[in-house]
PDB file of C-alpha atoms in Angstrom:
ATOM      1  CA  MET A   1     -16.726   6.636 -34.994  1.00  0.00           C
ATOM      2  CA  ALA A   2     -15.500  10.856 -34.857  1.00  0.00           C
ATOM      3  CA  LYS A   3     -12.616  11.719 -33.395  1.00  0.00           C
ATOM      4  CA  LYS A   4     -13.147  13.812 -30.137  1.00  0.00           C
ATOM      5  CA  GLU A   5     -11.353  16.001 -27.607  1.00  0.00           C
ATOM      6  CA  GLN A   6     -12.360  17.158 -24.593  1.00  0.00           C
ATOM      7  CA  ARG A   7     -10.300  19.162 -21.548  1.00  0.00           C
ATOM      8  CA  MET A   8     -10.816  19.409 -18.120  1.00  0.00           C
ATOM      9  CA  VAL A   9      -9.808  21.932 -15.046  1.00  0.00           C
ATOM     10  CA  VAL A  10      -9.158  20.695 -11.846  1.00  0.00           C
ATOM     11  CA  ALA A  11      -9.044  22.422  -9.545  1.00  0.00           C
ATOM     12  CA  ASP A  12      -6.177  20.563  -7.619  1.00  0.00           C
ATOM     13  CA  LYS A  13      -3.157  20.343  -9.520  1.00  0.00           C
ATOM     14  CA  GLU A  14      -1.370  17.990  -7.003  1.00  0.00           C
ATOM     15  CA  PHE A  15      -3.984  15.522  -8.431  1.00  0.00           C
ATOM     16  CA  PHE A  16      -2.683  15.989 -11.122  1.00  0.00           C
ATOM     17  CA  ARG A  17       0.441  13.904 -10.209  1.00  0.00           C
ATOM     18  CA  ALA A  18      -2.264  11.457  -8.803  1.00  0.00           C
ATOM     19  CA  LEU A  19      -3.596  10.423 -11.739  1.00  0.00           C
ATOM     20  CA  PHE A  20       0.073  10.410 -13.450  1.00  0.00           C
ATOM     21  CA  GLY A  21       0.581   8.192 -10.720  1.00  0.00           C
ATOM     22  CA  LYS A  22       4.602   6.465 -10.291  1.00  0.00           C
ATOM     23  CA  TYR A  23       6.621   6.533 -14.037  1.00  0.00           C
ATOM     24  CA  ASP A  24       3.361   7.857 -15.471  1.00  0.00           C
ATOM     25  CA  GLU A  25       1.688   3.773 -14.330  1.00  0.00           C
ATOM     26  CA  ASN A  26      -1.503   4.598 -14.021  1.00  0.00           C
ATOM     27  CA  LEU A  27      -1.878   7.062 -16.753  1.00  0.00           C
ATOM     28  CA  LYS A  28      -0.906   4.404 -19.825  1.00  0.00           C
ATOM     29  CA  LEU A  29      -3.270   1.998 -18.144  1.00  0.00           C
ATOM     30  CA  ILE A  30      -6.181   4.398 -18.564  1.00  0.00           C
ATOM     31  CA  GLU A  31      -4.719   4.803 -22.258  1.00  0.00           C
ATOM     32  CA  GLU A  32      -4.865   1.139 -22.852  1.00  0.00           C
ATOM     33  CA  LEU A  33      -7.947   0.143 -21.465  1.00  0.00           C
ATOM     34  CA  LEU A  34      -9.922   2.772 -23.506  1.00  0.00           C
ATOM     35  CA  PRO A  35      -7.725   3.539 -25.560  1.00  0.00           C
ATOM     36  CA  VAL A  36      -7.647   7.140 -25.908  1.00  0.00           C
ATOM     37  CA  THR A  37      -4.309   9.385 -25.410  1.00  0.00           C
ATOM     38  CA  ILE A  38      -3.777  11.957 -22.258  1.00  0.00           C
ATOM     39  CA  ASN A  39      -1.211  14.854 -21.843  1.00  0.00           C
ATOM     40  CA  LEU A  40      -1.742  18.416 -19.539  1.00  0.00           C
ATOM     41  CA  ARG A  41      -1.553  21.132 -21.768  1.00  0.00           C
ATOM     42  CA  GLU A  42      -1.481  24.883 -19.345  1.00  0.00           C
ATOM     43  CA  GLY A  43      -3.256  22.913 -16.091  1.00  0.00           C
ATOM     44  CA  GLU A  44      -5.374  21.198 -18.309  1.00  0.00           C
ATOM     45  CA  ILE A  45      -6.102  17.649 -18.460  1.00  0.00           C
ATOM     46  CA  LEU A  46      -6.346  16.894 -22.618  1.00  0.00           C
ATOM     47  CA  ILE A  47      -8.497  13.574 -22.999  1.00  0.00           C
ATOM     48  CA  ALA A  48      -8.314  12.567 -27.173  1.00  0.00           C
ATOM     49  CA  GLY A  49      -9.653   9.781 -28.784  1.00  0.00           C
ATOM     50  CA  GLU A  50     -13.148   8.403 -30.576  1.00  0.00           C
ATOM     51  CA  GLU A  51     -16.281  10.069 -28.902  1.00  0.00           C
ATOM     52  CA  ASP A  52     -17.132   6.646 -27.190  1.00  0.00           C
ATOM     53  CA  ALA A  53     -13.534   6.645 -25.712  1.00  0.00           C
ATOM     54  CA  VAL A  54     -13.459   9.799 -25.062  1.00  0.00           C
ATOM     55  CA  ASN A  55     -16.269  10.579 -23.084  1.00  0.00           C
ATOM     56  CA  LYS A  56     -16.488   7.210 -21.105  1.00  0.00           C
ATOM     57  CA  ALA A  57     -12.389   8.432 -19.802  1.00  0.00           C
ATOM     58  CA  VAL A  58     -13.787  12.041 -19.277  1.00  0.00           C
ATOM     59  CA  GLY A  59     -16.146   9.531 -16.757  1.00  0.00           C
ATOM     60  CA  LEU A  60     -13.273   7.862 -15.283  1.00  0.00           C
ATOM     61  CA  VAL A  61     -11.787  10.724 -14.264  1.00  0.00           C
ATOM     62  CA  GLU A  62     -13.977  12.211 -13.148  1.00  0.00           C
ATOM     63  CA  ASP A  63     -14.397   9.239 -10.788  1.00  0.00           C
ATOM     64  CA  LEU A  64     -11.167   9.698  -9.256  1.00  0.00           C
ATOM     65  CA  TYR A  65     -11.259  12.214  -8.471  1.00  0.00           C
ATOM     66  CA  ASN A  66     -14.038  12.648  -6.416  1.00  0.00           C
ATOM     67  CA  TYR A  67     -12.338   9.478  -4.955  1.00  0.00           C
ATOM     68  CA  TYR A  68      -8.987  11.550  -4.473  1.00  0.00           C
ATOM     69  CA  LEU A  69     -10.926  14.431  -3.187  1.00  0.00           C
ATOM     70  CA  ALA A  70     -12.469  12.104  -0.294  1.00  0.00           C
ATOM     71  CA  GLY A  71      -8.366  11.457   0.893  1.00  0.00           C
ATOM     72  CA  ASN A  72      -7.729   8.643  -1.440  1.00  0.00           C
ATOM     73  CA  PRO A  73      -4.727   6.852  -3.252  1.00  0.00           C
ATOM     74  CA  ILE A  74      -5.774   6.076  -6.471  1.00  0.00           C
ATOM     75  CA  THR A  75      -3.546   3.384  -8.372  1.00  0.00           C
ATOM     76  CA  THR A  76      -3.857   0.512 -10.439  1.00  0.00           C
ATOM     77  CA  ARG A  77      -5.944  -0.896  -8.208  1.00  0.00           C
ATOM     78  CA  GLU A  78      -8.662   1.925  -8.388  1.00  0.00           C
ATOM     79  CA  ILE A  79      -7.978   2.110 -12.286  1.00  0.00           C
ATOM     80  CA  ARG A  80      -9.234  -1.209 -13.305  1.00  0.00           C
ATOM     81  CA  TYR A  81     -12.522  -1.487 -10.081  1.00  0.00           C
ATOM     82  CA  ALA A  82     -13.701   2.213 -11.855  1.00  0.00           C
ATOM     83  CA  PHE A  83     -13.205   0.369 -15.166  1.00  0.00           C
ATOM     84  CA  SER A  84     -14.697  -3.046 -14.842  1.00  0.00           C
ATOM     85  CA  ALA A  85     -17.806  -0.734 -12.623  1.00  0.00           C
ATOM     86  CA  GLU A  86     -18.187   1.887 -15.356  1.00  0.00           C
ATOM     87  CA  LYS A  87     -18.406  -1.642 -17.550  1.00  0.00           C
ATOM     88  CA  ARG A  88     -21.304  -3.331 -15.401  1.00  0.00           C
ATOM     89  CA  GLY A  89     -23.399   0.146 -15.187  1.00  0.00           C
ATOM     90  CA  VAL A  90     -22.878   0.067 -11.495  1.00  0.00           C
ATOM     91  CA  LEU A  91     -21.638   2.944  -9.412  1.00  0.00           C
ATOM     92  CA  GLY A  92     -18.197   3.678 -10.109  1.00  0.00           C
ATOM     93  CA  LEU A  93     -15.061   4.354  -7.142  1.00  0.00           C
ATOM     94  CA  LEU A  94     -16.808   4.671  -3.666  1.00  0.00           C
ATOM     95  CA  GLY A  95     -15.693   7.695  -0.866  1.00  0.00           C
ATOM     96  CA  ASP A  96     -13.487   7.722   2.194  1.00  0.00           C
ATOM     97  CA  GLU A  97     -16.305   4.664   3.959  1.00  0.00           C
ATOM     98  CA  THR A  98     -13.667   3.496   6.333  1.00  0.00           C
ATOM     99  CA  VAL A  99     -14.602   1.185   8.882  1.00  0.00           C
ATOM    100  CA  TYR A 100     -11.715   0.906  11.021  1.00  0.00           C
ATOM    101  CA  ILE A 101      -8.159   2.061  12.026  1.00  0.00           C
ATOM    102  CA  THR A 102      -6.076  -0.606  12.283  1.00  0.00           C
ATOM    103  CA  PRO A 103      -3.518   0.304  15.572  1.00  0.00           C
ATOM    104  CA  ARG A 104      -0.503   1.195  12.192  1.00  0.00           C
ATOM    105  CA  GLY A 105      -2.811   3.706  11.568  1.00  0.00           C
ATOM    106  CA  LYS A 106      -3.789   1.472   7.905  1.00  0.00           C
ATOM    107  CA  LYS A 107      -7.652   3.045   6.884  1.00  0.00           C
ATOM    108  CA  ILE A 108      -9.633  -0.099   6.180  1.00  0.00           C
ATOM    109  CA  LYS A 109     -12.404   0.399   3.928  1.00  0.00           C
ATOM    110  CA  PRO A 110     -14.781  -0.964   1.083  1.00  0.00           C
ATOM    111  CA  LYS A 111     -12.358  -1.042  -2.102  1.00  0.00           C
ATOM    112  CA  SER A 112     -16.074  -2.675  -4.717  1.00  0.00           C
ATOM    113  CA  LEU A 113     -19.437  -1.944  -4.423  1.00  0.00           C
ATOM    114  CA  ARG A 114     -19.985  -5.619  -3.554  1.00  0.00           C
ATOM    115  CA  GLN A 115     -17.321  -5.638  -0.772  1.00  0.00           C
ATOM    116  CA  LYS A 116     -19.688  -2.557   1.097  1.00  0.00           C
ATOM    117  CA  MET A 117     -22.906  -4.438  -0.053  1.00  0.00           C
ATOM    118  CA  TYR A 118     -21.018  -6.960   2.217  1.00  0.00           C
ATOM    119  CA  LEU A 119     -20.517  -4.760   5.418  1.00  0.00           C
ATOM    120  CA  GLU A 120     -23.798  -3.593   5.617  1.00  0.00           C
ATOM    121  CA  ALA A 121     -24.905  -7.795   4.838  1.00  0.00           C
ATOM    122  CA  ILE A 122     -22.971  -8.568   8.211  1.00  0.00           C
ATOM    123  CA  LYS A 123     -24.342  -5.257  10.176  1.00  0.00           C
ATOM    124  CA  LYS A 124     -28.064  -6.596   9.134  1.00  0.00           C
ATOM    125  CA  TYR A 125     -28.215 -10.603   9.066  1.00  0.00           C
ATOM    126  CA  ASP A 126     -27.362 -12.923  11.280  1.00  0.00           C
ATOM    127  CA  ILE A 127     -25.698 -15.331   9.373  1.00  0.00           C
ATOM    128  CA  VAL A 128     -24.101 -13.984   5.812  1.00  0.00           C
ATOM    129  CA  PHE A 129     -22.135 -15.977   3.291  1.00  0.00           C
ATOM    130  CA  ALA A 130     -19.392 -14.408   0.958  1.00  0.00           C
ATOM    131  CA  ILE A 131     -18.893 -17.029  -1.633  1.00  0.00           C
ATOM    132  CA  GLY A 132     -16.556 -16.125  -3.932  1.00  0.00           C
ATOM    133  CA  PRO A 133     -12.508 -16.161  -4.843  1.00  0.00           C
ATOM    134  CA  ALA A 134      -9.197 -16.203  -3.194  1.00  0.00           C
ATOM    135  CA  GLY A 135      -8.355 -12.404  -2.348  1.00  0.00           C
ATOM    136  CA  THR A 136     -11.963 -10.466  -2.211  1.00  0.00           C
ATOM    137  CA  GLY A 137     -11.559 -10.327   0.960  1.00  0.00           C
ATOM    138  CA  LYS A 138     -14.475 -11.672   2.592  1.00  0.00           C
ATOM    139  CA  THR A 139     -12.814 -13.072   5.709  1.00  0.00           C
ATOM    140  CA  TYR A 140     -10.497 -10.697   6.153  1.00  0.00           C
ATOM    141  CA  LEU A 141     -13.916  -8.214   6.279  1.00  0.00           C
ATOM    142  CA  ALA A 142     -15.396 -10.860   8.016  1.00  0.00           C
ATOM    143  CA  VAL A 143     -12.534 -10.400  10.821  1.00  0.00           C
ATOM    144  CA  VAL A 144     -12.457  -5.861  10.793  1.00  0.00           C
ATOM    145  CA  MET A 145     -16.150  -6.818  11.461  1.00  0.00           C
ATOM    146  CA  ALA A 146     -16.207  -8.857  14.133  1.00  0.00           C
ATOM    147  CA  VAL A 147     -13.457  -7.074  16.217  1.00  0.00           C
ATOM    148  CA  LEU A 148     -15.692  -3.492  15.664  1.00  0.00           C
ATOM    149  CA  ALA A 149     -18.716  -5.464  17.163  1.00  0.00           C
ATOM    150  CA  LEU A 150     -16.613  -7.141  20.723  1.00  0.00           C
ATOM    151  CA  LYS A 151     -14.456  -2.654  20.845  1.00  0.00           C
ATOM    152  CA  GLN A 152     -19.009  -1.839  20.230  1.00  0.00           C
ATOM    153  CA  LYS A 153     -19.830  -4.752  23.061  1.00  0.00           C
ATOM    154  CA  GLU A 154     -22.293  -6.247  20.944  1.00  0.00           C
ATOM    155  CA  VAL A 155     -20.442  -9.514  21.321  1.00  0.00           C
ATOM    156  CA  ALA A 156     -18.489 -11.096  24.188  1.00  0.00           C
ATOM    157  CA  ARG A 157     -16.400 -13.355  22.081  1.00  0.00           C
ATOM    158  CA  ILE A 158     -14.954 -13.925  19.069  1.00  0.00           C
ATOM    159  CA  ILE A 159     -14.338 -17.512  17.022  1.00  0.00           C
ATOM    160  CA  LEU A 160     -12.603 -18.625  14.080  1.00  0.00           C
ATOM    161  CA  THR A 161     -12.464 -21.966  12.528  1.00  0.00           C
ATOM    162  CA  ARG A 162     -11.405 -23.648   9.635  1.00  0.00           C
ATOM    163  CA  PRO A 163     -11.997 -27.280   8.742  1.00  0.00           C
ATOM    164  CA  ALA A 164      -8.458 -28.331   8.377  1.00  0.00           C
ATOM    165  CA  VAL A 165      -9.371 -30.473   4.722  1.00  0.00           C
ATOM    166  CA  GLU A 166      -5.627 -30.835   4.608  1.00  0.00           C
ATOM    167  CA  ALA A 167      -4.721 -32.093   6.437  1.00  0.00           C
ATOM    168  CA  GLY A 168      -6.607 -35.665   6.599  1.00  0.00           C
ATOM    169  CA  GLU A 169      -4.317 -39.205   7.179  1.00  0.00           C
ATOM    170  CA  LYS A 170      -1.346 -36.712   7.028  1.00  0.00           C
ATOM    171  CA  LEU A 171      -1.600 -35.034  10.793  1.00  0.00           C
ATOM    172  CA  GLY A 172       0.366 -38.492  12.053  1.00  0.00           C
ATOM    173  CA  PHE A 173       2.981 -37.503   9.805  1.00  0.00           C
ATOM    174  CA  LEU A 174       4.239 -33.897  11.506  1.00  0.00           C
ATOM    175  CA  PRO A 175       5.891 -33.341  14.031  1.00  0.00           C
ATOM    176  CA  GLY A 176       4.009 -32.020  17.982  1.00  0.00           C
ATOM    177  CA  ASP A 177       0.939 -32.678  19.350  1.00  0.00           C
ATOM    178  CA  LEU A 178      -2.788 -31.606  17.859  1.00  0.00           C
ATOM    179  CA  GLN A 179      -2.407 -28.273  18.630  1.00  0.00           C
ATOM    180  CA  GLU A 180       0.992 -27.275  17.083  1.00  0.00           C
ATOM    181  CA  LYS A 181      -0.464 -29.431  13.779  1.00  0.00           C
ATOM    182  CA  VAL A 182      -3.670 -27.835  12.988  1.00  0.00           C
ATOM    183  CA  ASN A 183      -1.637 -24.072  13.964  1.00  0.00           C
ATOM    184  CA  PRO A 184      -0.319 -24.114   9.971  1.00  0.00           C
ATOM    185  CA  TYR A 185      -4.313 -24.559   8.245  1.00  0.00           C
ATOM    186  CA  LEU A 186      -5.301 -21.505  11.098  1.00  0.00           C
ATOM    187  CA  ARG A 187      -2.355 -19.356  10.293  1.00  0.00           C
ATOM    188  CA  PRO A 188      -4.111 -16.915   8.095  1.00  0.00           C
ATOM    189  CA  LEU A 189      -6.661 -17.049  10.051  1.00  0.00           C
ATOM    190  CA  TYR A 190      -4.102 -16.076  12.672  1.00  0.00           C
ATOM    191  CA  ASP A 191      -2.858 -12.813  10.114  1.00  0.00           C
ATOM    192  CA  SER A 192      -5.634 -11.543   9.984  1.00  0.00           C
ATOM    193  CA  LEU A 193      -5.719 -10.637  13.851  1.00  0.00           C
ATOM    194  CA  TYR A 194      -2.638  -9.310  13.818  1.00  0.00           C
ATOM    195  CA  ASP A 195      -3.237  -6.501  11.021  1.00  0.00           C
ATOM    196  CA  ILE A 196      -6.183  -5.355  12.663  1.00  0.00           C
ATOM    197  CA  LEU A 197      -5.416  -6.008  16.289  1.00  0.00           C
ATOM    198  CA  GLY A 198      -2.177  -5.614  16.269  1.00  0.00           C
ATOM    199  CA  LEU A 199       0.798  -8.917  18.047  1.00  0.00           C
ATOM    200  CA  GLU A 200       0.099  -7.237  21.508  1.00  0.00           C
ATOM    201  CA  THR A 201      -3.637  -7.754  21.642  1.00  0.00           C
ATOM    202  CA  THR A 202      -3.952 -10.314  19.639  1.00  0.00           C
ATOM    203  CA  GLN A 203      -2.506 -12.700  22.123  1.00  0.00           C
ATOM    204  CA  LYS A 204      -4.179 -10.979  25.268  1.00  0.00           C
ATOM    205  CA  TYR A 205      -7.480 -11.527  23.876  1.00  0.00           C
ATOM    206  CA  LEU A 206      -5.834 -14.770  22.787  1.00  0.00           C
ATOM    207  CA  GLU A 207      -4.876 -15.827  25.562  1.00  0.00           C
ATOM    208  CA  LYS A 208      -7.815 -14.781  27.700  1.00  0.00           C
ATOM    209  CA  GLN A 209     -10.105 -16.835  25.755  1.00  0.00           C
ATOM    210  CA  ILE A 210     -11.824 -13.742  23.992  1.00  0.00           C
ATOM    211  CA  ILE A 211     -11.053 -14.809  20.263  1.00  0.00           C
ATOM    212  CA  GLU A 212     -10.859 -18.666  20.067  1.00  0.00           C
ATOM    213  CA  VAL A 213      -9.377 -20.047  16.184  1.00  0.00           C
ATOM    214  CA  ALA A 214      -9.435 -23.107  16.388  1.00  0.00           C
ATOM    215  CA  PRO A 215     -10.314 -25.980  13.192  1.00  0.00           C
ATOM    216  CA  LEU A 216     -14.523 -27.016  13.184  1.00  0.00           C
ATOM    217  CA  ALA A 217     -14.197 -30.671  14.560  1.00  0.00           C
ATOM    218  CA  TYR A 218     -13.347 -28.454  17.503  1.00  0.00           C
ATOM    219  CA  MET A 219     -16.861 -27.173  17.639  1.00  0.00           C
ATOM    220  CA  ARG A 220     -18.898 -30.029  17.880  1.00  0.00           C
ATOM    221  CA  GLY A 221     -21.199 -30.452  20.881  1.00  0.00           C
ATOM    222  CA  ARG A 222     -21.222 -27.008  21.312  1.00  0.00           C
ATOM    223  CA  THR A 223     -23.993 -24.142  22.141  1.00  0.00           C
ATOM    224  CA  LEU A 224     -22.558 -20.364  20.923  1.00  0.00           C
ATOM    225  CA  ASP A 225     -24.094 -17.384  22.419  1.00  0.00           C
ATOM    226  CA  ASP A 226     -23.225 -13.689  22.858  1.00  0.00           C
ATOM    227  CA  ALA A 227     -20.488 -14.353  19.777  1.00  0.00           C
ATOM    228  CA  PHE A 228     -19.250 -13.460  16.492  1.00  0.00           C
ATOM    229  CA  ILE A 229     -18.804 -16.421  14.982  1.00  0.00           C
ATOM    230  CA  ILE A 230     -16.508 -16.297  11.144  1.00  0.00           C
ATOM    231  CA  LEU A 231     -16.077 -20.131   8.906  1.00  0.00           C
ATOM    232  CA  ASP A 232     -13.681 -19.676   7.233  1.00  0.00           C
ATOM    233  CA  GLU A 233     -13.028 -21.456   3.666  1.00  0.00           C
ATOM    234  CA  ALA A 234     -16.434 -23.225   4.015  1.00  0.00           C
ATOM    235  CA  GLN A 235     -15.989 -25.299   0.511  1.00  0.00           C
ATOM    236  CA  ASN A 236     -14.191 -28.008   2.735  1.00  0.00           C
ATOM    237  CA  THR A 237     -16.588 -28.584   5.058  1.00  0.00           C
ATOM    238  CA  THR A 238     -18.413 -32.188   4.168  1.00  0.00           C
ATOM    239  CA  PRO A 239     -22.348 -31.477   4.231  1.00  0.00           C
ATOM    240  CA  GLU A 240     -22.742 -32.844   7.971  1.00  0.00           C
ATOM    241  CA  GLN A 241     -20.374 -30.547   9.532  1.00  0.00           C
ATOM    242  CA  MET A 242     -21.877 -27.223   7.900  1.00  0.00           C
ATOM    243  CA  LYS A 243     -25.636 -28.722   9.687  1.00  0.00           C
ATOM    244  CA  MET A 244     -23.931 -29.266  12.356  1.00  0.00           C
ATOM    245  CA  PHE A 245     -21.285 -26.001  13.099  1.00  0.00           C
ATOM    246  CA  LEU A 246     -24.727 -23.642  11.807  1.00  0.00           C
ATOM    247  CA  THR A 247     -26.483 -25.073  14.725  1.00  0.00           C
ATOM    248  CA  ARG A 248     -24.517 -24.016  16.993  1.00  0.00           C
ATOM    249  CA  LEU A 249     -25.012 -20.722  16.952  1.00  0.00           C
ATOM    250  CA  GLY A 250     -26.776 -19.248  19.914  1.00  0.00           C
ATOM    251  CA  PHE A 251     -28.264 -16.534  21.576  1.00  0.00           C
ATOM    252  CA  GLY A 252     -26.730 -13.179  20.610  1.00  0.00           C
ATOM    253  CA  SER A 253     -24.397 -14.609  17.859  1.00  0.00           C
ATOM    254  CA  LYS A 254     -23.282 -13.895  13.882  1.00  0.00           C
ATOM    255  CA  ALA A 255     -21.610 -16.063  11.566  1.00  0.00           C
ATOM    256  CA  VAL A 256     -20.102 -15.287   8.589  1.00  0.00           C
ATOM    257  CA  ILE A 257     -18.880 -17.748   6.162  1.00  0.00           C
ATOM    258  CA  THR A 258     -16.862 -17.621   3.880  1.00  0.00           C
ATOM    259  CA  GLY A 259     -15.302 -19.578   0.822  1.00  0.00           C
ATOM    260  CA  ASP A 260     -14.471 -20.086  -2.405  1.00  0.00           C
ATOM    261  CA  THR A 261     -17.196 -22.809  -4.210  1.00  0.00           C
ATOM    262  CA  THR A 262     -14.599 -23.572  -7.698  1.00  0.00           C
ATOM    263  CA  GLN A 263     -11.694 -24.820  -4.819  1.00  0.00           C
ATOM    264  CA  VAL A 264     -12.763 -27.121  -3.197  1.00  0.00           C
ATOM    265  CA  ASP A 265     -10.255 -29.562  -1.475  1.00  0.00           C
ATOM    266  CA  LEU A 266     -13.223 -33.134  -0.610  1.00  0.00           C
ATOM    267  CA  PRO A 267     -12.227 -35.785  -1.370  1.00  0.00           C
ATOM    268  CA  ARG A 268     -13.759 -37.014  -5.243  1.00  0.00           C
ATOM    269  CA  GLY A 269     -17.523 -37.034  -4.855  1.00  0.00           C
ATOM    270  CA  GLN A 270     -17.857 -36.137  -1.926  1.00  0.00           C
ATOM    271  CA  GLU A 271     -20.514 -32.938  -1.477  1.00  0.00           C
ATOM    272  CA  SER A 272     -19.618 -29.897  -0.519  1.00  0.00           C
ATOM    273  CA  GLY A 273     -21.293 -28.412   3.035  1.00  0.00           C
ATOM    274  CA  LEU A 274     -21.005 -24.790   1.752  1.00  0.00           C
ATOM    275  CA  VAL A 275     -22.257 -25.843  -2.376  1.00  0.00           C
ATOM    276  CA  GLU A 276     -25.793 -27.214  -0.602  1.00  0.00           C
ATOM    277  CA  ALA A 277     -26.069 -24.855   1.806  1.00  0.00           C
ATOM    278  CA  GLU A 278     -26.561 -22.676  -0.973  1.00  0.00           C
ATOM    279  CA  GLN A 279     -28.656 -25.372  -2.858  1.00  0.00           C
ATOM    280  CA  ILE A 280     -31.091 -25.161   0.315  1.00  0.00           C
ATOM    281  CA  LEU A 281     -30.637 -22.121   2.585  1.00  0.00           C
ATOM    282  CA  LYS A 282     -31.145 -19.269   0.432  1.00  0.00           C
ATOM    283  CA  PRO A 283     -35.481 -19.910   0.705  1.00  0.00           C
ATOM    284  CA  ILE A 284     -34.488 -18.247   4.781  1.00  0.00           C
ATOM    285  CA  LYS A 285     -34.846 -14.517   4.621  1.00  0.00           C
ATOM    286  CA  GLY A 286     -33.231 -14.258   7.530  1.00  0.00           C
ATOM    287  CA  ILE A 287     -29.863 -15.721   5.708  1.00  0.00           C
ATOM    288  CA  ASN A 288     -28.077 -13.381   3.446  1.00  0.00           C
ATOM    289  CA  PHE A 289     -25.730 -14.767   0.293  1.00  0.00           C
ATOM    290  CA  SER A 290     -23.461 -12.223  -0.604  1.00  0.00           C
ATOM    291  CA  TYR A 291     -21.229 -12.700  -3.942  1.00  0.00           C
ATOM    292  CA  PHE A 292     -17.842 -11.518  -5.531  1.00  0.00           C
ATOM    293  CA  THR A 293     -16.061 -11.983  -8.762  1.00  0.00           C
ATOM    294  CA  ARG A 294     -13.207 -11.893 -10.107  1.00  0.00           C
ATOM    295  CA  GLU A 295     -13.798  -7.998 -10.264  1.00  0.00           C
ATOM    296  CA  ASP A 296     -13.512  -7.706  -6.983  1.00  0.00           C
ATOM    297  CA  VAL A 297      -9.175  -9.118  -6.207  1.00  0.00           C
ATOM    298  CA  VAL A 298      -7.751  -7.107  -3.878  1.00  0.00           C
ATOM    299  CA  ARG A 299      -4.371  -8.385  -4.400  1.00  0.00           C
ATOM    300  CA  HIS A 300      -2.186  -7.696  -6.961  1.00  0.00           C
ATOM    301  CA  PRO A 301      -3.461  -6.729 -10.636  1.00  0.00           C
ATOM    302  CA  LEU A 302      -2.270 -10.718 -12.113  1.00  0.00           C
ATOM    303  CA  VAL A 303      -4.171 -12.489  -9.391  1.00  0.00           C
ATOM    304  CA  GLN A 304      -7.776 -11.350 -11.649  1.00  0.00           C
ATOM    305  CA  GLU A 305      -5.903 -12.631 -14.852  1.00  0.00           C
ATOM    306  CA  ILE A 306      -4.964 -15.938 -13.127  1.00  0.00           C
ATOM    307  CA  ILE A 307      -8.257 -16.184 -12.248  1.00  0.00           C
ATOM    308  CA  GLU A 308     -10.657 -15.551 -15.143  1.00  0.00           C
ATOM    309  CA  GLN A 309      -8.014 -18.687 -17.186  1.00  0.00           C
ATOM    310  CA  TYR A 310      -8.840 -21.091 -14.838  1.00  0.00           C
ATOM    311  CA  GLU A 311     -12.469 -20.230 -14.889  1.00  0.00           C
ATOM    312  CA  LYS A 312     -12.332 -20.650 -18.903  1.00  0.00           C
ATOM    313  CA  ALA A 313     -10.564 -23.495 -18.576  1.00  0.00           C
ATOM    314  CA  ARG A 314     -12.963 -25.023 -16.215  1.00  0.00           C
ATOM    315  CA  GLN A 315     -16.503 -23.416 -18.702  1.00  0.00           C
ATOM    316  CA  ILE A 316     -14.040 -25.909 -21.571  1.00  0.00           C
ATOM    317  CA  LYS A 317     -13.812 -28.600 -19.387  1.00  0.00           C
ATOM    318  CA  ASP A 318     -17.503 -28.750 -18.412  1.00  0.00           C
ATOM    319  CA  ARG A 319     -18.328 -28.201 -22.771  1.00  0.00           C
ATOM    320  CA  GLU A 320     -16.084 -31.190 -22.899  1.00  0.00           C
ATOM    321  CA  GLY A 321     -17.884 -33.111 -20.982  1.00  0.00           C
ATOM    322  CA  THR A 322     -21.600 -33.011 -21.762  1.00  0.00           C
ATOM    323  CA  GLY A 323     -19.987 -33.851 -25.219  1.00  0.00           C
ATOM    324  CA  HIS A 324     -21.115 -29.708 -26.276  1.00  0.00           C
ATOM    325  CA  SER A 325     -17.986 -28.896 -28.304  1.00  0.00           C
TER     326      SER A 325
END
């Protein structure tokens, strides 16, 4: 492959600092991923390496520059996502598409193309299933959209629920009443609310029952009108529980069901309600299925690699289980 050098002129000199990152960590990552060498000479970026790698690096830097101009920070996470997006032939980084600003001034925006499509699906559909690994923003973004719907008076209340599968027989050994026993399993939902609404507003809404956080069992027998309902950890529902939940939906309501079909904690041999729903509900046009992969993980970069290794291990087990070498 032919060697190539290309100079890039950037008008905003502050971009150089953002591109290089702290201790040049961004630059080192780009050079590792492609690979190329990148230097700053006389106010220009010089990229050198094999022609194909240089062309990709130029496209990546242009993506990052547009992202930076939209007021976004450049971190190793954004670089990894832009790189993987280019490899898949999809759109690169998103611009400033802020959907919500928290009381502390934190801007919440889609971090990947799939997250953007997920947010659009929630706006469009009354029932959305979000399926994928942990750390992809499935539940957090659903809570953001629920809070927006509440503030815009599209719904009168928010209901967040989870199956307390992990509790099972162990509930009897925990101190306190039933609510105190299941609260640890609902903690992640509270954490999302506190981050998005703030502690004081969340507590006020909880007291007025504008927001309800409850185990899935509490949904039985109810009809939920004018509500934004989120079922989290749905892979741990039984088929009967999933059907029960979906048939609670009343007039003027939306439901988002999130889960990871590779992390089922049900007893061995028990079918997951999420897996069954994915198989039988797709023909319904009014229901959307949004899928995430490890490339959408917005946690520590090592989380992507951890998920990848577990996926590889599971594939090996599946092959061995079917007698394939």
